[in-house]
Amino acid sequence: MTTYAPPSTPPDRHDHDEHGDHGARELGFAMTSGITFLLGFALELFPESWTSGWMPGWLPLAFFLATYFFGGFYTFGSAIQSIRRGRFEVDFLMLFAALGAAAVGRFAEGAVLLFLFSLGHALEEYAMGRASRSIEALAELAPATALRRLPSGDTVETPTEDLVPGDVVLVRPHARIPSDGVVVLGSSEVDQASLTGESIPVSKTAAPDPEEPVDRIPDRHRVFAGTVNGSGALELRVSVAAADNTLARVVALVRDADQTASPTQRFIERFTRWYVPAVILIVALVLLFGVVFLTESFGESFYRSMLVLVAASPCALAISTPAAVLSGVARAARAGLLVKGGAALESLGKVTAVAFDKTGTLTWGQPRLTDLVPAEGATREELARSAYALESGSDHPLAGAIVRGVRDDFPADSLREASDVVAVTGRGLRGVLDGAELAIGSLRLFEESGAQIPEDVRRAVASLQDAGRTTMVLRSGERFLGVLGVMDPPRGEARHVMSALRERGVEELVMISGDNQRVADAVGSAVGVDRCAGELLPEDKVTEIQRLSSGNRQTAMIGDGVNDAPAMANATVGIAMGAAGSAVALETADVALMGDDIGRLPFLLRLSRASSRIIRQNLIIALAIVIFLIPASLSGLPMGPVVFLHEGSALLVVLNALRLLRFENGREHAGIEHEERPVPVAA
């Protein structure tokens, strides 16, 4: 049987339909060959007294020849193609064996060989097509047309492929989204399960500045082609052409995933290069030995050599690994995990050391208000509202974290803005609220002004800084109101992920970060990694990965796919976080988590190890059958059982590989829950 390989360039929908028609025709030819074989076999069994007078003697032979035609039609075409490439593959061996059987008058055995081989090949194509179609079905998710908003305000139905960046599209409730874009009007819950694997719809709202570069716009304002809108109407500005949207890139990458051969695949390819010629040589030696040394007739020796040819053909071996790889890649994609080829899939199962980037991987990638510590004589509410009054007019990232945090805890109508707000360069802000001067900034701001800082404020600052927080002190007039702590908090599921990875045999978990060591230690302690390395430049991260990889240890590096690219490239497997919509992440990583969720890592590791286990099982099955059949055929086992066992083993490895498509979903650890909200603000 030929090894399945997806096309080198993604076909369009018409090509996909033609491929399906080809598979249906091949299965039709195989079934027809089975019918003609059974008719010929049945007629050959009839006693001559039953058939005399009404059936010509050549009729069974005619049915067997028809079986040769229908069963050998696609086999012959495949054999010719392989010969043109200068390679003698399994198709050639099987066709040669069938013709050899016919040459010694064993038309029935040759016919059943071609029937079973063609049926096996057709069923193999069908089975492999199931894995492929589970991915290619993604291509059908994007609607064929979209409602484009005209400058006049009217809408016109436009083919999706004609949309260009900048077009504004109306998406009705419960309709599929036609293109990647930025929400400019409306809010809704969007089901992104088909792309990212997220089981819960994600809230999407209009972007404050839709004209900002797309890569700077938060995910809550971005939508992707093929996902399903919820109950609210949305208007979105198209960000990329249809051929370049996230859905199209994912489909193209997964279609070509099997082109990246795994180590086992490369071994089998090298093995079959010499194995097939060796089989032909052995067949010739068996024929020669029988005629010269065993004094058999040429027909008897030729028949035995054909049996050896059938028994030694590596059909199951050729299909065992690609079937498992494609099924594993397809199953991963259904869970929002893009595995780019067999090499990555197989290597993941051998990983014993994992390095995590901090920002955006183990943390949320955005500073958040985590602590409000009021000073003696002040209240938490007074501290929060005064901080909001000063920071609401600032565009500094830390100011944004404070504003968002206070808004989450207090009603909007209870919040006010300060007047006469001015920035103190590198230190903080000053302003006026209710006639009192407010000042917020680092402890140094107040030390440099000669202010008497209360001990409880100093203790709060020291405690929060030891916990990895960036601190700001707030004073109203001569009164200190307290200290605010801001940090990029760890993801809620990170600690459970570490436990699950250890349960699966990962020996070392390391966090590498460009942040200062104190912040890195705080986050690392919270999530439970074995070691934290802070204050690292990109080249330092590469050095750290090389250290982890010493002694031929298999390593994985998990980052955002952009600034961590050098480290990811030096790891055995590079894994990109939150790759939906990120062309750079999709191109640089070996594996891409389409949803921004490290909770799927243990599942990915289990799937990889299950794929490797099935590959080993398939290889054992394939080799065991060959090892049994070769001596059995030499000792006189008839061609019928040889053919059935040989072709049965090929079907068995395909069916075994397809079990991966039903590999159990869900998280590795019951405690892993994807946390959508930040850590609550502490008192």
XYZ file of C-alpha atoms in Angstrom:
683
model
C 0.000 0.000 0.000
C 1.208 3.480 -0.695
C 1.999 5.859 2.127
C -0.555 8.628 2.467
C 0.793 12.140 1.909
C -1.277 15.316 1.863
C -0.897 17.740 -1.029
C 2.028 20.126 -0.957
C -0.256 23.067 -1.554
C -3.679 23.434 0.002
C -6.402 22.536 -2.493
C -9.507 24.628 -2.796
C -12.995 23.290 -2.124
C -13.399 22.095 -5.712
C -10.165 20.118 -5.459
C -11.363 18.608 -2.217
C -14.559 17.448 -3.887
C -12.538 15.880 -6.708
C -10.390 14.066 -4.173
C -13.533 12.686 -2.550
C -14.848 11.568 -5.957
C -11.538 9.804 -6.647
C -11.775 7.923 -3.356
C -15.360 6.898 -4.096
C -14.371 5.630 -7.574
C -11.481 3.638 -6.133
C -13.760 2.019 -3.561
C -16.261 1.274 -6.353
C -13.572 -0.443 -8.424
C -12.477 -2.473 -5.386
C -16.023 -3.614 -4.634
C -16.579 -4.516 -8.296
C -13.404 -6.594 -8.255
C -14.748 -8.400 -5.189
C -18.036 -9.192 -6.932
C -16.309 -10.528 -10.047
C -13.937 -12.627 -7.920
C -16.808 -14.173 -5.922
C -18.714 -14.949 -9.110
C -15.675 -16.594 -10.691
C -14.864 -18.487 -7.495
C -18.469 -19.708 -7.123
C -18.663 -20.887 -10.729
C -15.347 -22.692 -10.386
C -16.718 -24.637 -7.412
C -19.742 -25.959 -9.317
C -19.419 -29.619 -10.381
C -18.865 -29.978 -14.083
C -22.110 -31.995 -14.378
C -24.064 -28.974 -13.123
C -22.631 -26.549 -15.616
C -22.449 -28.657 -18.757
C -24.710 -27.406 -21.440
C -25.284 -23.900 -20.173
C -21.927 -22.429 -18.965
C -18.858 -22.178 -21.136
C -15.681 -23.384 -19.415
C -13.911 -20.062 -19.839
C -16.518 -18.035 -17.828
C -14.818 -18.351 -14.390
C -11.545 -17.236 -15.987
C -13.338 -14.245 -17.521
C -14.546 -13.166 -14.079
C -11.039 -13.573 -12.649
C -9.618 -11.443 -15.470
C -12.286 -8.836 -14.725
C -11.074 -8.915 -11.109
C -7.533 -8.310 -12.362
C -8.768 -5.256 -14.275
C -10.871 -3.666 -11.547
C -8.567 -4.668 -8.682
C -5.368 -3.752 -10.485
C -6.510 -0.515 -12.142
C -5.409 1.887 -9.394
C -2.595 -0.397 -8.244
C -1.092 -0.327 -11.753
C -1.335 3.475 -11.918
C 0.333 3.857 -8.522
C 3.092 1.396 -9.462
C 3.855 3.286 -12.692
C 4.118 6.570 -10.765
C 6.552 5.060 -8.243
C 8.688 3.559 -11.022
C 8.834 6.939 -12.759
C 10.228 8.356 -9.518
C 12.870 5.657 -9.602
C 11.405 3.740 -6.668
C 10.009 0.219 -6.379
C 7.274 0.378 -3.763
C 4.654 -1.966 -2.343
C 2.221 -1.435 -5.225
C 4.813 -2.768 -7.659
C 5.483 -5.825 -5.496
C 1.772 -6.684 -5.209
C 1.126 -6.233 -8.929
C 4.177 -8.343 -9.703
C 2.923 -11.062 -7.320
C -0.538 -11.124 -8.943
C 0.940 -11.362 -12.444
C 3.266 -14.118 -11.236
C 0.316 -16.105 -9.889
C -1.416 -15.747 -13.247
C 1.747 -16.891 -15.009
C 1.594 -20.234 -13.209
C -2.145 -20.604 -13.804
C -3.220 -19.500 -10.301
C -5.688 -16.931 -11.548
C -7.982 -17.320 -8.530
C -5.138 -16.617 -6.045
C -3.912 -13.653 -8.101
C -7.454 -12.298 -8.347
C -8.095 -12.510 -4.604
C -4.721 -10.855 -3.959
C -5.603 -7.878 -6.147
C -9.132 -7.701 -4.762
C -7.983 -7.628 -1.144
C -5.098 -5.283 -1.906
C -7.332 -2.838 -3.772
C -10.004 -3.083 -1.062
C -7.400 -2.493 1.618
C -5.977 0.473 -0.276
C -9.446 1.964 -0.822
C -10.390 1.490 2.844
C -7.014 2.922 3.851
C -7.685 6.018 1.759
C -11.113 6.269 3.337
C -9.714 5.893 6.844
C -6.932 8.399 6.229
C -9.485 10.685 4.631
C -11.486 10.635 7.846
C -8.521 12.085 9.715
C -7.880 14.595 6.951
C -11.550 15.594 6.670
C -11.746 16.349 10.382
C -9.270 19.147 9.628
C -10.476 20.116 6.169
C -13.972 20.597 7.578
C -12.522 23.759 9.111
C -12.231 25.229 5.634
C -16.011 25.015 5.291
C -16.659 26.975 8.493
C -16.234 30.422 6.987
C -19.460 31.564 5.278
C -19.396 31.984 1.514
C -20.790 35.535 1.673
C -20.727 38.479 4.061
C -22.891 41.580 4.616
C -20.530 44.444 3.756
C -21.438 47.915 4.993
C -21.359 50.567 2.264
C -20.326 54.188 2.932
C -24.005 55.114 2.516
C -24.895 52.893 5.477
C -26.610 50.213 3.387
C -25.376 46.621 3.309
C -24.610 44.465 0.294
C -23.991 40.707 0.160
C -20.370 40.163 -0.895
C -18.390 36.945 -1.483
C -16.097 36.370 1.474
C -13.034 36.038 -0.749
C -13.672 39.559 -2.087
C -13.385 41.221 1.332
C -10.344 43.432 1.750
C -8.758 44.919 4.875
C -10.695 47.982 5.988
C -14.124 46.731 4.885
C -16.823 46.935 7.561
C -18.969 43.811 7.869
C -22.254 43.272 9.703
C -22.528 39.956 11.577
C -26.046 39.027 12.606
C -26.852 37.131 15.823
C -25.986 33.403 15.729
C -24.275 33.759 12.324
C -20.769 32.624 11.456
C -18.131 35.337 11.320
C -16.794 35.699 7.748
C -13.365 37.193 8.379
C -10.726 38.052 10.936
C -11.429 41.536 12.187
C -11.797 44.072 14.966
C -15.184 44.804 16.522
C -16.158 48.427 15.876
C -19.775 48.341 17.068
C -21.822 46.112 19.360
C -21.026 43.404 21.890
C -21.689 39.675 21.969
C -20.477 36.280 23.136
C -18.543 34.450 20.398
C -18.123 30.669 20.271
C -14.476 30.109 19.264
C -14.419 26.354 19.924
C -13.810 25.468 16.260
C -10.565 27.457 16.253
C -9.208 27.662 19.803
C -10.944 24.716 21.462
C -12.460 26.958 24.164
C -15.676 25.372 25.409
C -17.140 28.615 26.779
C -18.103 31.538 24.483
C -15.825 34.556 24.795
C -17.110 38.088 25.377
C -16.319 40.507 22.525
C -16.789 44.289 22.677
C -16.036 47.244 20.427
C -12.433 48.437 20.415
C -11.852 51.997 21.689
C -9.527 52.643 18.744
C -10.220 50.216 15.848
C -7.597 51.935 13.674
C -4.785 50.867 15.995
C -2.489 48.135 14.591
C -4.229 44.784 15.001
C -1.422 43.165 17.003
C -1.832 45.854 19.679
C -5.582 45.391 20.062
C -6.583 43.084 22.989
C -8.236 39.762 22.159
C -11.577 40.862 23.624
C -11.981 43.224 20.649
C -10.829 40.764 17.941
C -12.800 38.022 16.167
C -11.793 35.239 13.790
C -13.254 33.755 10.623
C -15.366 30.647 11.104
C -16.292 31.317 14.732
C -19.968 31.696 15.713
C -21.508 34.944 16.905
C -23.850 34.858 19.894
C -27.065 36.769 20.522
C -25.731 40.263 19.816
C -25.194 41.928 16.433
C -21.615 42.959 15.645
C -19.947 45.219 13.140
C -16.314 44.456 12.473
C -13.529 45.980 10.448
C -11.827 43.331 8.294
C -8.143 43.045 9.221
C -6.808 40.575 6.615
C -7.797 39.138 3.255
C -9.689 35.824 3.246
C -6.664 33.845 2.031
C -4.588 35.110 4.968
C -7.029 34.821 7.850
C -6.309 32.638 10.861
C -8.658 29.871 9.753
C -7.038 29.636 6.297
C -3.530 29.541 7.787
C -4.461 26.822 10.267
C -6.066 24.656 7.577
C -3.044 25.067 5.281
C -0.552 24.253 8.028
C -2.409 21.164 9.231
C -2.907 19.876 5.675
C 0.838 19.975 5.234
C 1.652 18.759 8.750
C 2.459 15.198 7.667
C 5.169 16.521 5.355
C 7.346 16.981 8.452
C 8.443 13.414 9.026
C 8.862 12.028 12.520
C 12.059 10.164 13.463
C 10.194 6.858 13.066
C 8.927 7.878 9.623
C 12.421 8.812 8.503
C 13.711 5.447 9.738
C 10.987 3.548 7.834
C 11.698 5.537 4.651
C 15.401 4.662 4.885
C 14.503 1.057 5.695
C 12.157 0.579 2.727
C 14.705 2.045 0.280
C 16.820 -1.060 0.649
C 14.113 -3.452 1.867
C 12.057 -3.478 -1.362
C 15.059 -4.253 -3.627
C 16.153 -6.843 -1.054
C 12.736 -8.541 -1.265
C 13.021 -8.739 -5.057
C 16.486 -10.293 -4.676
C 15.214 -12.822 -2.107
C 12.324 -13.763 -4.386
C 14.788 -14.407 -7.215
C 16.974 -16.525 -4.893
C 13.962 -18.567 -3.703
C 13.039 -19.245 -7.332
C 16.598 -20.196 -8.224
C 17.083 -22.359 -5.133
C 13.877 -24.326 -5.752
C 14.739 -25.068 -9.370
C 18.453 -25.836 -8.865
C 18.717 -27.463 -5.438
C 15.210 -28.799 -4.701
C 14.684 -30.036 -8.273
C 11.187 -28.549 -8.271
C 9.405 -27.593 -11.420
C 9.711 -23.982 -12.467
C 6.005 -23.498 -11.772
C 6.269 -24.792 -8.182
C 9.328 -22.670 -7.396
C 7.806 -19.633 -9.065
C 4.615 -20.027 -7.021
C 6.601 -20.278 -3.774
C 8.622 -17.210 -4.687
C 5.388 -15.313 -5.301
C 4.156 -16.352 -1.865
C 7.351 -14.966 -0.352
C 6.854 -11.760 -2.348
C 3.347 -11.297 -0.945
C 4.414 -12.172 2.599
C 7.412 -9.815 2.594
C 5.652 -6.774 1.119
C 5.745 -4.054 3.844
C 2.193 -2.706 3.405
C 1.394 -2.414 7.109
C 4.865 -1.061 7.877
C 4.550 1.683 5.267
C 1.225 2.982 6.601
C 1.709 2.404 10.345
C 3.397 5.714 11.230
C 1.727 8.220 8.860
C -1.714 6.919 9.856
C -0.975 7.528 13.539
C 0.659 10.902 12.891
C -2.204 12.250 10.827
C -4.793 11.003 13.330
C -2.878 12.559 16.222
C -2.482 15.885 14.427
C -6.182 15.894 13.552
C -7.204 15.131 17.145
C -4.960 17.883 18.492
C -6.416 20.422 16.062
C -9.954 19.628 17.233
C -8.815 20.631 20.738
C -7.325 23.936 19.543
C -3.746 22.607 19.407
C -1.872 22.999 16.127
C 0.916 20.383 15.900
C 3.026 21.011 12.828
C 4.051 17.533 11.759
C 5.071 14.133 12.962
C 8.464 15.245 14.287
C 6.871 17.595 16.820
C 4.129 15.110 17.726
C 6.587 12.299 18.428
C 9.169 14.497 20.175
C 6.611 15.941 22.597
C 6.113 12.538 24.185
C 9.818 12.343 25.055
C 10.069 15.761 26.722
C 11.445 15.632 30.289
C 12.237 19.334 30.814
C 9.948 22.300 30.128
C 10.863 25.996 30.162
C 8.154 28.653 30.444
C 8.372 32.292 29.579
C 6.776 34.352 32.365
C 4.920 37.253 30.799
C 1.846 36.157 28.863
C 2.516 32.458 29.488
C 2.468 31.823 33.227
C 1.007 35.289 33.781
C -1.669 37.274 31.976
C 0.714 39.613 30.168
C -0.984 42.728 31.542
C -0.420 44.544 34.869
C -3.372 44.396 37.264
C -4.197 45.996 40.581
C -3.728 43.228 43.127
C -3.424 44.995 46.501
C -5.006 47.957 48.305
C -3.398 48.439 51.737
C -4.878 51.466 53.571
C -2.684 53.373 56.044
C -3.669 53.864 59.671
C -6.667 56.203 59.834
C -7.642 55.716 56.167
C -10.133 53.365 54.534
C -9.815 51.047 51.574
C -12.594 52.932 49.773
C -10.885 56.289 50.268
C -7.572 54.894 49.031
C -9.162 53.356 45.914
C -11.246 56.387 44.910
C -8.407 58.851 45.436
C -6.054 56.698 43.357
C -8.670 56.522 40.594
C -9.112 60.302 40.655
C -5.436 60.837 39.887
C -4.744 57.928 37.530
C -7.898 58.142 35.360
C -6.318 60.783 33.138
C -2.999 58.995 32.647
C -2.096 56.646 29.797
C 0.657 54.866 31.750
C 0.215 51.042 31.886
C 0.295 51.072 35.697
C -2.349 53.810 35.737
C -4.516 51.689 33.456
C -4.171 48.740 35.854
C -5.317 50.874 38.796
C -8.258 52.360 36.881
C -9.477 48.945 35.732
C -9.083 47.439 39.188
C -11.013 50.211 40.942
C -13.781 50.145 38.324
C -14.234 46.422 38.948
C -14.771 47.012 42.683
C -16.693 50.301 42.858
C -19.748 51.733 41.048
C -18.833 54.086 38.201
C -21.103 56.884 39.531
C -19.130 56.969 42.797
C -15.814 57.705 41.042
C -14.518 61.176 40.193
C -11.498 62.685 38.473
C -8.984 65.054 40.064
C -8.232 68.468 38.642
C -4.904 70.143 37.848
C -3.223 66.753 37.379
C 0.462 67.029 36.493
C 3.118 64.367 36.045
C 6.247 64.256 38.167
C 8.673 62.764 35.654
C 9.772 59.314 36.622
C 8.108 59.532 40.011
C 4.293 59.824 39.830
C 1.366 62.277 39.639
C 0.000 65.282 41.540
C -3.528 66.753 41.424
C -6.329 68.279 43.428
C -9.512 66.604 44.739
C -12.041 68.379 46.999
C -9.504 71.114 47.667
C -6.799 68.724 48.925
C -3.590 68.062 47.045
C -3.192 64.416 46.039
C 0.142 62.803 45.218
C 0.826 59.251 44.084
C 4.113 57.650 43.214
C 7.014 55.568 44.413
C 8.251 55.735 47.984
C 11.250 57.668 46.680
C 8.973 60.527 45.578
C 8.020 61.228 49.174
C 11.467 60.519 50.603
C 12.997 63.098 48.257
C 10.413 65.681 49.339
C 11.404 65.192 52.999
C 7.991 63.864 54.077
C 7.652 61.885 57.310
C 6.550 58.456 56.067
C 4.623 56.354 58.630
C 6.141 53.022 59.595
C 3.035 51.060 58.601
C 3.351 52.497 55.073
C 7.037 51.537 54.890
C 6.233 48.013 56.110
C 3.444 47.659 53.525
C 5.780 48.777 50.732
C 8.510 46.329 51.806
C 6.038 43.435 52.140
C 4.456 44.008 48.736
C 7.817 44.407 47.018
C 9.023 41.140 48.546
C 5.912 39.553 46.973
C 6.908 40.862 43.541
C 4.551 43.841 43.396
C 5.250 47.244 41.927
C 4.184 49.650 44.681
C 2.723 53.170 44.708
C 2.138 55.311 47.778
C -0.793 57.765 47.936
C -0.986 60.921 50.065
C -3.828 63.451 50.458
C -2.588 66.738 51.889
C -0.422 65.666 54.821
C -2.220 62.333 55.338
C -0.891 59.108 53.857
C -3.821 57.048 52.569
C -1.935 53.825 51.892
C -0.115 51.666 49.351
C -1.258 50.110 46.081
C 0.323 46.949 44.658
C 0.339 46.182 40.925
C 1.676 43.118 39.177
C 1.118 40.839 36.224
C -0.582 38.033 38.204
C -0.080 34.321 37.631
C -2.762 32.412 35.754
C -5.065 30.533 38.073
C -4.506 27.203 36.291
C -0.691 27.411 36.198
C -0.018 25.554 39.462
C -2.329 22.679 38.490
C -0.603 22.448 35.094
C 2.779 22.049 36.819
C 1.421 19.224 38.985
C -0.113 17.471 35.978
C 3.130 17.724 33.980
C 5.106 16.204 36.864
C 2.593 13.353 37.049
C 3.351 12.683 33.372
C 7.087 12.341 33.905
C 8.426 15.871 33.330
C 11.480 16.079 35.582
C 12.306 19.795 35.530
C 10.068 22.865 35.200
C 11.841 26.180 34.754
C 10.594 29.736 34.345
C 12.782 32.126 32.357
C 12.040 35.853 32.290
C 13.442 39.259 31.492
C 11.854 40.689 34.660
C 13.920 41.309 37.809
C 14.697 38.265 39.913
C 12.414 39.280 42.778
C 9.344 39.408 40.535
C 10.364 36.148 38.835
C 10.752 34.428 42.222
C 7.308 35.644 43.343
C 5.575 34.308 40.237
C 7.608 31.097 40.216
C 6.730 30.395 43.830
C 3.028 31.017 43.130
C 2.865 28.602 40.185
C 5.214 25.944 41.588
C 8.096 25.711 39.098
C 11.358 24.107 40.200
C 13.572 27.067 39.367
C 13.251 30.713 38.284
C 15.759 32.634 36.183
C 15.152 36.386 35.943
C 16.790 39.386 34.264
C 17.536 37.372 31.121
C 18.148 38.837 27.673
C 17.004 36.785 24.616
C 20.500 35.329 24.209
C 20.504 34.382 27.912
C 17.256 32.461 27.381
C 18.940 30.513 24.579
C 21.812 29.639 26.939
C 19.307 28.440 29.533
C 17.590 26.184 26.955
C 20.964 24.774 25.913
C 21.714 23.992 29.566
C 18.386 22.192 29.940
C 19.101 20.219 26.755
C 22.489 18.955 27.909
C 22.900 15.210 27.945
C 20.563 14.809 24.946
C 17.571 15.634 27.131
C 14.376 16.475 25.233
C 13.104 19.974 26.091
C 10.104 22.143 25.334
C 10.036 25.941 25.412
C 6.679 27.701 25.824
C 6.442 31.394 24.969
C 4.555 33.921 22.891
C 6.202 32.917 19.597
C 7.714 36.343 18.917
C 10.341 37.571 21.406
C 10.923 34.006 22.598
C 11.564 32.690 19.076
C 15.352 32.141 19.528
C 14.808 30.077 22.686
C 11.947 28.147 21.087
C 14.119 27.366 18.065
C 16.836 25.899 20.313
C 14.438 23.659 22.238
C 13.424 20.230 20.975
C 9.849 21.514 20.652
C 8.796 25.163 20.575
C 5.253 25.889 21.761
C 3.547 29.232 21.107
C 0.829 30.585 23.399
C -2.358 32.237 22.157
C -1.505 31.785 18.471
C -5.017 32.536 17.126
C -4.535 35.535 14.892
C -0.748 35.592 15.244
C 0.996 34.821 11.964
C 4.430 34.971 13.613
C 3.493 32.422 16.279
C 2.012 30.062 13.700
C 5.161 30.193 11.595
C 7.844 30.024 14.311
C 6.485 27.358 16.655
C 6.396 23.583 16.301
C 3.155 23.594 18.288
C 0.674 26.442 18.677
C -1.955 26.717 21.415
C -4.694 28.480 19.454
C -6.472 29.481 22.676
C -4.602 31.466 25.322
C -4.706 28.498 27.704
C -1.778 26.544 29.169
C -4.326 24.180 30.734
C -4.207 22.116 27.526
C -0.505 21.288 27.863
C -1.006 18.070 29.872
C -3.593 16.879 27.323
C -1.118 17.622 24.526
C 1.579 15.622 26.303
C -0.792 12.678 26.833
C -1.880 12.770 23.185
C 1.732 12.790 22.031
C 2.615 9.817 24.204
C -0.507 7.961 23.076
C 0.500 8.617 19.445
C 4.001 7.279 20.085
C 2.526 4.236 21.823
C 0.231 3.491 18.863
C 3.121 3.950 16.422
C 5.102 1.339 18.390
C 2.100 -1.006 18.455
C 1.660 -0.635 14.701
C 5.311 -1.339 14.031
C 5.188 -4.462 16.205
C 2.044 -5.689 14.415
C 3.509 -5.019 10.966
C 6.888 -6.619 11.672
C 5.393 -9.600 13.526
C 3.114 -10.468 10.588
C 5.993 -10.220 8.105
C 8.277 -12.312 10.340
C 5.564 -14.971 10.622
C 4.482 -15.005 6.982
C 7.897 -15.320 5.317
C 8.842 -18.703 6.875
C 5.176 -19.813 6.716
C 5.066 -19.141 2.972
C 8.344 -21.030 2.489
C 6.977 -23.999 4.425
C 3.893 -24.295 2.224
C 1.182 -22.016 3.635
C -1.261 -21.428 0.719
C -1.578 -18.047 -0.909
C -5.134 -17.465 0.384
C -4.202 -17.314 4.103
C -1.013 -15.391 3.271
C -3.033 -12.732 1.444
C -5.676 -12.477 4.159
C -3.131 -12.141 6.979
C -1.008 -9.706 4.998
C -3.817 -7.351 4.021
C -5.538 -7.797 7.376
C -2.455 -6.478 9.173
C -2.494 -3.342 7.016
C -6.128 -2.663 7.870
C -5.455 -3.409 11.536
C -2.745 -0.744 11.866
C -4.977 1.844 10.181
C -7.886 1.080 12.522
C -5.532 1.166 15.497
C -4.279 4.610 14.440
C -7.821 5.926 14.037
C -8.388 5.360 17.764
C -6.499 8.619 18.261
C -9.390 10.527 16.701
C -11.482 9.507 19.716
C -8.752 10.246 22.261
C -10.438 11.506 25.414
C -10.786 15.259 25.751
C -10.664 17.289 28.924
C -7.918 18.449 31.184
C -5.284 16.206 32.689
C -5.993 17.344 36.217
C -9.467 17.809 37.634
C -8.421 21.029 39.337
C -7.400 22.839 36.158
C -9.889 25.538 35.332
C -9.141 28.263 32.826
C -9.376 31.507 34.786
C -10.878 34.352 32.776
C -10.762 36.965 35.565
C -7.676 38.339 37.333
C -6.835 37.592 40.936
C -9.219 39.629 43.186
C -7.847 42.827 44.663
C -6.594 42.155 48.177
C -7.280 44.376 51.124
